[in-house]
Coordinates of C-alpha atoms and ligand atoms in Angstrom, one line a residue:
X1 CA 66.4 -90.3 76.0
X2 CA 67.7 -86.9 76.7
X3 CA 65.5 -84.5 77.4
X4 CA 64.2 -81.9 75.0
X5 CA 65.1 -78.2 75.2
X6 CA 62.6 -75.7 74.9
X7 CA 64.3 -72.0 74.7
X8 CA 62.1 -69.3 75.4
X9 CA 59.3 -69.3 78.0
X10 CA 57.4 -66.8 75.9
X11 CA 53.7 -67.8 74.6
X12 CA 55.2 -69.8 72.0
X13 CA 57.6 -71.9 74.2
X14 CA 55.3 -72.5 77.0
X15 CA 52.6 -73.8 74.7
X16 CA 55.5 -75.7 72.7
X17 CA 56.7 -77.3 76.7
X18 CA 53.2 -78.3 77.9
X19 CA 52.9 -80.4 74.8
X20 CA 56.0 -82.0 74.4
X21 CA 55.9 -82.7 78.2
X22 CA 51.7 -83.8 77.7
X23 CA 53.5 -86.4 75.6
X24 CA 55.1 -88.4 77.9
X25 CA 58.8 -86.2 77.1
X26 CA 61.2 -84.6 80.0
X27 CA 61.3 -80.7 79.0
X28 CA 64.1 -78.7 80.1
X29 CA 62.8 -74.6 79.5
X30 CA 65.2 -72.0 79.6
X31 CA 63.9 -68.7 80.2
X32 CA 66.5 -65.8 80.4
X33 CA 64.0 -63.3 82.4
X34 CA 64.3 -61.8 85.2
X35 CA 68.4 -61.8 85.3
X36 CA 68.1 -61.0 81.3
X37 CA 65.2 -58.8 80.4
X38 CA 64.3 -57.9 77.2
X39 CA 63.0 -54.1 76.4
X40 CA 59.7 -54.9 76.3
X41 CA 59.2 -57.8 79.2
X42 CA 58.5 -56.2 82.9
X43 CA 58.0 -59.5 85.1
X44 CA 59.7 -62.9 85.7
X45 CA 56.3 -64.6 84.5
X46 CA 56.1 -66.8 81.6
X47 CA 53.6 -66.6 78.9
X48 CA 54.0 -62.4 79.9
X49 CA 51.6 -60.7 77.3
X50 CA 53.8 -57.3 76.7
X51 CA 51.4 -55.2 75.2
X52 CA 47.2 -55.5 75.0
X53 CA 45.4 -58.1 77.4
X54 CA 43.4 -58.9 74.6
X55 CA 43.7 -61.9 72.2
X56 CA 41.3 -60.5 69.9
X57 CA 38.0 -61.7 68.5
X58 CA 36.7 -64.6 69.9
X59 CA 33.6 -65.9 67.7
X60 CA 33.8 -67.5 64.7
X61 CA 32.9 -65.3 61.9
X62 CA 36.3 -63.7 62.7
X63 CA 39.6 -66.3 61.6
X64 CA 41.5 -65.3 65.1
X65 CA 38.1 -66.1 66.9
X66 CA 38.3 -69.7 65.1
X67 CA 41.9 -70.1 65.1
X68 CA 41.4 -70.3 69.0
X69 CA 38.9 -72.8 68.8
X70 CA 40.4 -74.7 67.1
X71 CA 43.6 -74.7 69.7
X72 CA 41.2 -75.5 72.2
X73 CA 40.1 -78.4 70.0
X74 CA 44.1 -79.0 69.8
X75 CA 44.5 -79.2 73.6
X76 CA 46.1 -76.0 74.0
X77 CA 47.2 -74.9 77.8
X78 CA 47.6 -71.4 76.7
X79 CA 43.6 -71.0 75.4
X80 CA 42.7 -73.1 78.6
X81 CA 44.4 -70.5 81.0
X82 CA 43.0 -67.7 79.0
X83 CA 39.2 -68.9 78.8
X84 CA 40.1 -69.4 83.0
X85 CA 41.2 -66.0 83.8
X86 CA 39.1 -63.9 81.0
X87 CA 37.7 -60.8 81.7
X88 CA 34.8 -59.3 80.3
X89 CA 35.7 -57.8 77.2
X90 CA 32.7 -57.9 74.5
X91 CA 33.4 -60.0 71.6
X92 CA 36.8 -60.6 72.6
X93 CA 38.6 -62.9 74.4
X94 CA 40.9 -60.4 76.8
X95 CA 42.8 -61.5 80.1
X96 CA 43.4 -60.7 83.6
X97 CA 47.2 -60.5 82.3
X98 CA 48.4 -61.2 86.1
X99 CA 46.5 -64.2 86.2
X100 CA 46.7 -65.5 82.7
X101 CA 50.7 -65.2 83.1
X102 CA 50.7 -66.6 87.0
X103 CA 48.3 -69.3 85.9
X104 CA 50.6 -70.5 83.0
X105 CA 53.8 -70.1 85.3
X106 CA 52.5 -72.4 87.8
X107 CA 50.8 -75.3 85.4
X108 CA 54.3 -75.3 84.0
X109 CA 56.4 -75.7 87.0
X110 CA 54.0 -78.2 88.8
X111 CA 54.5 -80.7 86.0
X112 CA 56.8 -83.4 87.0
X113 CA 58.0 -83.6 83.0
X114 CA 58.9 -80.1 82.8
X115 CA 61.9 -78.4 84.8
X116 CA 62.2 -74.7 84.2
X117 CA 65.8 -73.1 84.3
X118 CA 66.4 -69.3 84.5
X119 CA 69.5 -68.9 81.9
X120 CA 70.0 -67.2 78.6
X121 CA 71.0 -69.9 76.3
X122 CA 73.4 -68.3 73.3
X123 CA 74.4 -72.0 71.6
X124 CA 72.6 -74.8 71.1
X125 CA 74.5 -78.1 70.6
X126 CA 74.1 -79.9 67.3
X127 CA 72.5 -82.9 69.2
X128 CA 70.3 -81.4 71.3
X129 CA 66.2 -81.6 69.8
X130 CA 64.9 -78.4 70.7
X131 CA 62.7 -76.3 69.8
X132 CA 63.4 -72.4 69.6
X133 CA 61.0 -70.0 70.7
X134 CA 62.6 -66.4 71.5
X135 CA 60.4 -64.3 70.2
X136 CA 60.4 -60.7 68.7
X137 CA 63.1 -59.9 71.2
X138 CA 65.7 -62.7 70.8
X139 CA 68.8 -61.8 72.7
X140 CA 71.5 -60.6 70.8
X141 CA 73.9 -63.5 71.5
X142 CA 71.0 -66.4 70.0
X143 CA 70.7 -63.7 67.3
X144 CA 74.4 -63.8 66.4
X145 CA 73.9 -67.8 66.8
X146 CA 71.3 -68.1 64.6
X147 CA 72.2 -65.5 62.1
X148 CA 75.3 -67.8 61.4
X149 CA 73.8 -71.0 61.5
X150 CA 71.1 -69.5 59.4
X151 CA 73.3 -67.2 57.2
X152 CA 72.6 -63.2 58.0
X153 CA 70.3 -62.9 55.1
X154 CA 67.3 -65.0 56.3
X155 CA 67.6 -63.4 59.7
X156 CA 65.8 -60.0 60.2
X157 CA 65.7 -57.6 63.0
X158 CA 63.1 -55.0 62.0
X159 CA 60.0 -55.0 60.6
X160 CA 58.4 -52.5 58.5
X161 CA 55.5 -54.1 56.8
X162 CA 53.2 -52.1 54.6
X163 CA 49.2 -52.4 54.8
X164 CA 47.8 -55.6 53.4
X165 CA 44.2 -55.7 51.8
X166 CA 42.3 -58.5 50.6
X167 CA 41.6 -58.4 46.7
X168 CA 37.7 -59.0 46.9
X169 CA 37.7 -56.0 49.2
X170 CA 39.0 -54.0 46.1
X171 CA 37.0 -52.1 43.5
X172 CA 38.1 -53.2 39.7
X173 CA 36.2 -50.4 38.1
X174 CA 38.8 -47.8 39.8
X175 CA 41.9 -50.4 39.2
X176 CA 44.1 -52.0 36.6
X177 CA 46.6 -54.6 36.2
X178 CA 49.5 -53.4 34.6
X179 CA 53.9 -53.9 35.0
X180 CA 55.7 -50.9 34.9
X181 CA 56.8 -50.3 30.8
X182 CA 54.2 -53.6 30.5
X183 CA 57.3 -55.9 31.4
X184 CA 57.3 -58.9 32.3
X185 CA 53.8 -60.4 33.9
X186 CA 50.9 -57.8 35.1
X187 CA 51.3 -59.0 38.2
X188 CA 50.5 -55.3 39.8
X189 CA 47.3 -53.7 40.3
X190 CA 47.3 -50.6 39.8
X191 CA 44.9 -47.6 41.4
X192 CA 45.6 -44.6 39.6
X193 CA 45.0 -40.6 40.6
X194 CA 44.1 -38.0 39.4
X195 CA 45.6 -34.4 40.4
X196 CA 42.6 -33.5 42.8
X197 CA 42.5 -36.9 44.4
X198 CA 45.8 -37.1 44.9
X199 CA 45.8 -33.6 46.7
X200 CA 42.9 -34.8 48.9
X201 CA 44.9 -38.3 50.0
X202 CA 48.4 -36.2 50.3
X203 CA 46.4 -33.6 52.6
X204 CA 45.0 -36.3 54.4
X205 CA 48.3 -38.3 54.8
X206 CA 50.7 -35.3 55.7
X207 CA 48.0 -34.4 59.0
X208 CA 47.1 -37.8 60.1
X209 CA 47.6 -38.7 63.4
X210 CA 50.6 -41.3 63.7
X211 CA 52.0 -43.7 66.6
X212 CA 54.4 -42.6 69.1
X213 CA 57.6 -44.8 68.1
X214 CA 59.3 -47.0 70.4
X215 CA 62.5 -47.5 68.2
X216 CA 66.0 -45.9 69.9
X217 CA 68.3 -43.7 68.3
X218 CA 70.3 -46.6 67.1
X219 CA 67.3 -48.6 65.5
X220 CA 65.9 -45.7 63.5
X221 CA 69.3 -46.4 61.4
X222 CA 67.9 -49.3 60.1
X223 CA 65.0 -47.6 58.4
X224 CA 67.1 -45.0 56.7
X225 CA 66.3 -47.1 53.1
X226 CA 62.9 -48.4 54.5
X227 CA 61.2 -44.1 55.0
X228 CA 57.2 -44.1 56.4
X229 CA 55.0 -43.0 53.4
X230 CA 53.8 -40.1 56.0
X231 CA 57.2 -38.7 56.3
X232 CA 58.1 -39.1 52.6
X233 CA 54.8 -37.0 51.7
X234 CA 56.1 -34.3 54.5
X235 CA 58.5 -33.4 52.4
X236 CA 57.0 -32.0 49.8
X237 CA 53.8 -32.0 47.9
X238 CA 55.2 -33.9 44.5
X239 CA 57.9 -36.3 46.5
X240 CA 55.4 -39.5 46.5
X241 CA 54.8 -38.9 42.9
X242 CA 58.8 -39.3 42.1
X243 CA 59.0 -42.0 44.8
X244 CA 56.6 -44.9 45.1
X245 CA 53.1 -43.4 43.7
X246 CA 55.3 -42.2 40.2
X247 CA 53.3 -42.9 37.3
X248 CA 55.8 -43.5 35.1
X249 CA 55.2 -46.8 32.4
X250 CA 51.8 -47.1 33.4
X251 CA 49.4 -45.9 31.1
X252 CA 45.3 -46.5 32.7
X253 CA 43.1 -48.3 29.8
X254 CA 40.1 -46.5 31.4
X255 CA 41.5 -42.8 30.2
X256 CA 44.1 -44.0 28.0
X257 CA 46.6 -41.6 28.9
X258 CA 49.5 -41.9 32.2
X259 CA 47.4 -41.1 35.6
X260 CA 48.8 -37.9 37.8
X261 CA 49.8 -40.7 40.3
X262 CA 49.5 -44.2 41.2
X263 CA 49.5 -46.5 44.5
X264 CA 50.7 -50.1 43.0
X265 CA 49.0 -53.3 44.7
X266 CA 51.7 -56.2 45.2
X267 CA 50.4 -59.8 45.4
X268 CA 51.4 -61.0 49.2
X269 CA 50.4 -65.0 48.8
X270 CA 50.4 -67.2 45.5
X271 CA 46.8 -66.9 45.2
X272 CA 46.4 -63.3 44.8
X273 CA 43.7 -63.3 47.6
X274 CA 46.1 -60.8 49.7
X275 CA 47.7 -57.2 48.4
X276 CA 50.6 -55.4 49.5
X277 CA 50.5 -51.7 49.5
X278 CA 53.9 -51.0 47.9
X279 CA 56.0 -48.3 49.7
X280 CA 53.1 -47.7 52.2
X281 CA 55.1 -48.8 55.7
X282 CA 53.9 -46.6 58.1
X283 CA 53.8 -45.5 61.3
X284 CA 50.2 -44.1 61.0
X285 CA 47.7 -45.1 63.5
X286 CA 45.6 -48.0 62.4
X287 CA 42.5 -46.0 62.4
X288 CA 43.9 -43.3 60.7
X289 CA 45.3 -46.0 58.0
X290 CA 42.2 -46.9 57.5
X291 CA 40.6 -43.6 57.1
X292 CA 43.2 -42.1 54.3
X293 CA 44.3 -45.2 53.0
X294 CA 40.4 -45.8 51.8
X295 CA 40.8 -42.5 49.5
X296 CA 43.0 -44.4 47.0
X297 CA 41.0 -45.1 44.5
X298 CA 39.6 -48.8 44.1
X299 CA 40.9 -48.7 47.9
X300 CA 37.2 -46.9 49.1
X301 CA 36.1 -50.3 50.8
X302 CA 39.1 -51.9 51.0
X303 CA 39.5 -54.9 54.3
X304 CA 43.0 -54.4 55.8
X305 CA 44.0 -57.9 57.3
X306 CA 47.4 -56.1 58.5
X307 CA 48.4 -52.5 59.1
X308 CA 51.2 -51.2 58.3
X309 CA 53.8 -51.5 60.9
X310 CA 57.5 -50.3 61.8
X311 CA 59.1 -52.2 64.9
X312 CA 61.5 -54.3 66.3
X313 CA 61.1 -57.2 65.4
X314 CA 63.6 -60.5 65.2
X315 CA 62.2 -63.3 62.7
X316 CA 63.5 -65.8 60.1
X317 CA 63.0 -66.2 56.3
X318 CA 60.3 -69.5 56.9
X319 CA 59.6 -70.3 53.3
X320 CA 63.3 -70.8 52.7
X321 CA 64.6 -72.1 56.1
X322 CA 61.6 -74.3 57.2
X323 CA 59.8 -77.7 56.4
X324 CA 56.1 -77.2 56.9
X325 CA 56.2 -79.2 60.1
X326 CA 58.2 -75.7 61.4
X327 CA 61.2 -78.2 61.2
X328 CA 64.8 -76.8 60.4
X329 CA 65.4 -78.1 57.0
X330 CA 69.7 -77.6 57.6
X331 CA 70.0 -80.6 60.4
X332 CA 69.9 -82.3 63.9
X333 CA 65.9 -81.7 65.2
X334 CA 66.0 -78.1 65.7
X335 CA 62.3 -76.6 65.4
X336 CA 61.2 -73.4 65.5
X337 CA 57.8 -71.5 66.6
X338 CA 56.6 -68.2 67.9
X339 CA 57.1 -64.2 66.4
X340 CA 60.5 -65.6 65.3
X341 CA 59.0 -67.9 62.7
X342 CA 57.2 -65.0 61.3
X343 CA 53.9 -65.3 62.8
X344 CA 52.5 -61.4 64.3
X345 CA 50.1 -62.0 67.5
X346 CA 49.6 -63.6 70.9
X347 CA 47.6 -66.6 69.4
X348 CA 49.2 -67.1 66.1
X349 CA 52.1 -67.6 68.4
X350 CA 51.0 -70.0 70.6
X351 CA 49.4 -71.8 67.6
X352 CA 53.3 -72.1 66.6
X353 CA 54.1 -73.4 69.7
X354 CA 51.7 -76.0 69.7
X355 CA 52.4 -77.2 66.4
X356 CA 56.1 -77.5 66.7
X357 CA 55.4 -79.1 70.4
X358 CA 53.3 -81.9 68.9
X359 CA 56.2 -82.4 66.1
X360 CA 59.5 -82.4 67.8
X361 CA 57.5 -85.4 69.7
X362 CA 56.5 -87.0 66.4
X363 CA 59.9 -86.7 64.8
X364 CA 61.6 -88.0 67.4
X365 CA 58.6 -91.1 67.6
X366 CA 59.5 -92.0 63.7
X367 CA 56.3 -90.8 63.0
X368 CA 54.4 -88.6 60.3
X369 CA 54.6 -84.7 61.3
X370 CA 50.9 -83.0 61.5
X371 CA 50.5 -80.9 58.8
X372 CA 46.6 -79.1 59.5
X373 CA 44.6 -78.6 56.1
X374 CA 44.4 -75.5 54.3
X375 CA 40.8 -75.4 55.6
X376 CA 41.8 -75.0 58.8
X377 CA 42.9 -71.7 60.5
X378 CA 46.1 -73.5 62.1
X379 CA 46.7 -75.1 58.9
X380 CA 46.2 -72.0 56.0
X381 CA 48.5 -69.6 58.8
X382 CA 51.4 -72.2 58.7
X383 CA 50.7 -73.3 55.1
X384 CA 51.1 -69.5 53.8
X385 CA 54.6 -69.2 56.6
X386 CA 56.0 -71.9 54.8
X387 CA 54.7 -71.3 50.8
X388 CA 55.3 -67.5 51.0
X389 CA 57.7 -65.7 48.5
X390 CA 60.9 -66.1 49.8
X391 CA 62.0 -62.6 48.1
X392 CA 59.0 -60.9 50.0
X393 CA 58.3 -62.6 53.2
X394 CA 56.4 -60.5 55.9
X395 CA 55.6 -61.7 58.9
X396 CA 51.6 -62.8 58.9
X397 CA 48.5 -62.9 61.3
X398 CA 45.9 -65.0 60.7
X399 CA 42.9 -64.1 58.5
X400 CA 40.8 -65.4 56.1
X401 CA 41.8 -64.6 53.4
X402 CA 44.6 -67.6 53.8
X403 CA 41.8 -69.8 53.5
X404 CA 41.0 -71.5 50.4
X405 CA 37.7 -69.8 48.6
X406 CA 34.6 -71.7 49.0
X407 CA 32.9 -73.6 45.9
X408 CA 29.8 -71.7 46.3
X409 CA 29.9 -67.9 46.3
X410 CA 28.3 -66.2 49.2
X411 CA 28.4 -62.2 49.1
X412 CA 26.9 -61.3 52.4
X413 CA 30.6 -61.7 54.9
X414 CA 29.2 -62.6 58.1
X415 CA 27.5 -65.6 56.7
X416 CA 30.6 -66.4 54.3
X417 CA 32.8 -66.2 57.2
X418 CA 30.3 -68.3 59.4
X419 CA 30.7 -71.4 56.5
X420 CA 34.6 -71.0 56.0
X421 CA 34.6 -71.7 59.8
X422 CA 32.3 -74.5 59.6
X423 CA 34.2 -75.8 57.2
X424 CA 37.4 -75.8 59.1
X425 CA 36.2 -77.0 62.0
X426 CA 34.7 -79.9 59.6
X427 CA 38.3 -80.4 58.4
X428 CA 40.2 -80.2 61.6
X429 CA 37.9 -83.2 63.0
X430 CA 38.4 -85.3 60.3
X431 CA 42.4 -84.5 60.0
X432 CA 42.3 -85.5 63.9
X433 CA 40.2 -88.5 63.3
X434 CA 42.5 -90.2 60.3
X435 CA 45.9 -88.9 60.0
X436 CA 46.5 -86.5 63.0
X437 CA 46.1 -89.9 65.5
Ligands
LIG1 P1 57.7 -64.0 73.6 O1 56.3 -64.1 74.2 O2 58.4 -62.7 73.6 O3 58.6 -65.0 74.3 C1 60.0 -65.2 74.1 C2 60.7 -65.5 75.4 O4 62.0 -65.8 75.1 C3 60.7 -64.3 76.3 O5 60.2 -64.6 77.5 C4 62.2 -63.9 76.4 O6 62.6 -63.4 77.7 C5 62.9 -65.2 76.1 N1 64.2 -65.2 75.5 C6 64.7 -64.4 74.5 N2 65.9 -64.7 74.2 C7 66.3 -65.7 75.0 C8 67.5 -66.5 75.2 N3 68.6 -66.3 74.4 N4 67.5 -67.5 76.1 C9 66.4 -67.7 76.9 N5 65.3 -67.0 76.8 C10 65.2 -66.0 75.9 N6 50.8 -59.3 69.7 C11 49.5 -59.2 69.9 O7 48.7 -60.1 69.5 N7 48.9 -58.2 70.6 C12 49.7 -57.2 71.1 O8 49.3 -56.3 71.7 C13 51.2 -57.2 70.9 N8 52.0 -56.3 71.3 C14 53.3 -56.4 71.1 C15 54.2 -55.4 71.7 C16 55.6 -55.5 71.5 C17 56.4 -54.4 72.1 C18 56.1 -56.6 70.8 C19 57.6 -56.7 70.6 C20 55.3 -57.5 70.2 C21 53.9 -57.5 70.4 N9 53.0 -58.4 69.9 C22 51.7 -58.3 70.1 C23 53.5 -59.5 69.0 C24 53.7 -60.9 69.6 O9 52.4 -61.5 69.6 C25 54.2 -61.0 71.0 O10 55.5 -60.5 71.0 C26 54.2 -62.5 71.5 O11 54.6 -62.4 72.8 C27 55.2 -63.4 70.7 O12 55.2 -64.7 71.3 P2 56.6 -65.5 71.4 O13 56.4 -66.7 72.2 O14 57.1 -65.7 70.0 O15 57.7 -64.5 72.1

């Protein structure tokens, strides 16, 4: 059989290559670096890390320290080459990014299944299985490619996601669920203001300190309709309270009468565990996020699983365009993994890679794809990708509250978190040991 393509040699693809090739499968990987670099990229290495050397948290009261365990469970070469070339780095699991990178280079092009070609690939042809992992920096000619195969309204180039907090972080004696005019579903929470609290937060917002951006001239354009709350509130004292925080149809049941201002909560998964700040994209620094953001009301001890981001940022609509085996549900066996699926992270990338790796080679065998339980880290990340609100979908990291609640309540967080991990690990054992064979 021909072999199967793997296009991009990022942290997804690598990953994705090491285990279609573990399965027995020839691998052609095309990696465009070093005669096409992308702006973020510096070497010729696979598996570069662009950024931090750190893949954050690695114990298991934390859902990124137990979504690596369980990839190590999963055979991952990634996690192997990272626990080999760690450095010390507290509770996390950071790299010798030199070593991690050379390390995964080398495993890759020793293997007699895998041959590794330096080319940009801009087409793929419509009988080719492959599996497409490009990254947050796809080339512009794949992004054309896919954009048509995909249609240009699932495809997204920027990213400007706002804050996300978990709703049993929130305090419901400062918040109510209301729709604007009370149309339609309360579906919004609601934290309203009153004048002095919302001079305090608008002081607080207008001198905080914020990233330096790495967007060009050309891609600020893009976020002309898409402003950072900061520079909004620089514009004026009142300008939040006529734009996103403007009371208008809301009346709070606690006072009776329409607050000075409100910050609206968005749900961001089916089950209500996660909440979108809406209008709150940002540029802030996450610290500083955290600081002002907490002076909303009902906000004071609020978890943020994501920080609000604005960057480049290529990635598909998932929930519309994938099968939960991160299969292309348009045609021939096209699978996709990595930043581009909507994932956010070094792991939660590789996770992708693995788990589109392990079903290109089950598609092609005939067989059942893996599809992890919800109780698993691997599983609750992909299941939320691919259930997500099509109208809304953000890109994701992982974090627990994906995961399915427990059956028992536990208040104290450290020892909830500890039995949501046991639990997966529980699960992911006896997926491997019935169905996952
Ligand atoms: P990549 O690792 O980028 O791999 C994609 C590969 O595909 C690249 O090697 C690229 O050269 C290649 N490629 C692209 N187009 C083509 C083509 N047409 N043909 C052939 N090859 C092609 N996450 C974190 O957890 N921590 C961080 O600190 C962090 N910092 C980031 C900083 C920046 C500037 C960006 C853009 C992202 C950052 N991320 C970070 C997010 C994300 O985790 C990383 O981008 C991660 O590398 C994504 O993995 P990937 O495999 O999807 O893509």
């Amino acid at each position: 059989s021909k072999p199967i393509w793997v296009v991009g040699g990022g942290l997804a693809g690598t990953e994705a290559a090491w285990q279609v090739a573990s399965a027995g499968y020839d691998v052609v990987l095309y990696e465009m670096r070093p005669a096409r670099m992308t702006p973020a990229h510096t070497t010729a290495f696979l598996a570069e890390l662009v950024c931090s050397n750190s893949l954050k948290a690695n114990n298991l009261e934390n859902a990124a320290g137990l979504l690596k365990e369980e990839l190590r469970r999963l055979g991952s070469l990634l996690m192997a080459v990272a626990d080999e070339t760690k450095v010390p780095a507290g509770g996390a699991l950071a790299v010798d990014r030199h070593r991690f990178a050379a390390g995964v280079t080398a495993r890759l092009e020793e293997h007699p299944r895998i041959k590794v070609v330096r080319e940009e690939i801009s087409t793929i042809p419509s009988d080719q299985p492959a599996v497409v992992a490009t990254g947050p920096l796809t080339s512009p000619s794949l992004s054309a490619w896919l954009q048509k195969l995909f249609g240009e309204e699932y495809f997204y180039f920027f990213d400007a996601v706002a804050p996300i907090v978990t709703r049993e972080s929130l305090d419901f004696t400062r918040i109510f669920a209301a729709s604007r005019y009370g149309r339609g579903e309360a579906e919004y929470l609601n934290c309203p203001m009153n004048e002095e609290e919302y001079t305090l937060f608008w002081e607080n917002l207008t001198t905080a300190e914020v990233h330096q951006s790495h967007l060009g001239d050309e891609e600020k354009r893009y976020f002309e309709g898409c402003m950072p709350v900061e520079v909004l509130a620089a514009r004026g004292k009142d300008t939040l309270r006529f734009g996103p925080l403007k009371p208008v149809g809301l009346i709070d049941p606690a006072t009776g009468r329409r607050p000075y201002a409100v910050v609206q909560l968005r749900p961001e998964n089916r089950e209500k565990t996660l909440y979108n700040m809406v209008g709150f994209q940002t540029n802030l620094r996450w610290g500083e996020q955290r600081r002002v953001f907490r002076l909303i009301p009902g906000l004071a001890e609020a978890e943020f699983v994501r920080y609000g981001v604005m960057h480049r940022n290529s990635f598909i609509n998932a929930p519309r365009l994938l099968t939960a085996a991160l299969q292309w549900k348009g045609g021939w066996p096209l699978f996709l993994a990595g930043q581009l699926i909507g994932v956010e992270g070094y792991v939660e990338s590789i996770a992708a890679g693995l788990v589109a790796g392990k079903n290109i080679v089950r598609f092609l065998e005939g067989k059942p794809p893996l599809i992890f339980p919800r109780e698993t880290a691997v599983g609750a990340l992909f299941y939320h990708i691919i259930n997500a609100e099509i109208r809304h979908f953000q890109p994701m990291s992982i974090n627990f509250g994906l995961f399915p609640p427990l059956n028992v309540k536990i208040k104290e967080k450290l020892r909830k978190n500890r039995a949501l991990a046991e639990r997966a690990l529980g699960a992911l054992e006896n997926y491997l040991r019935n169905e996952g064979k």
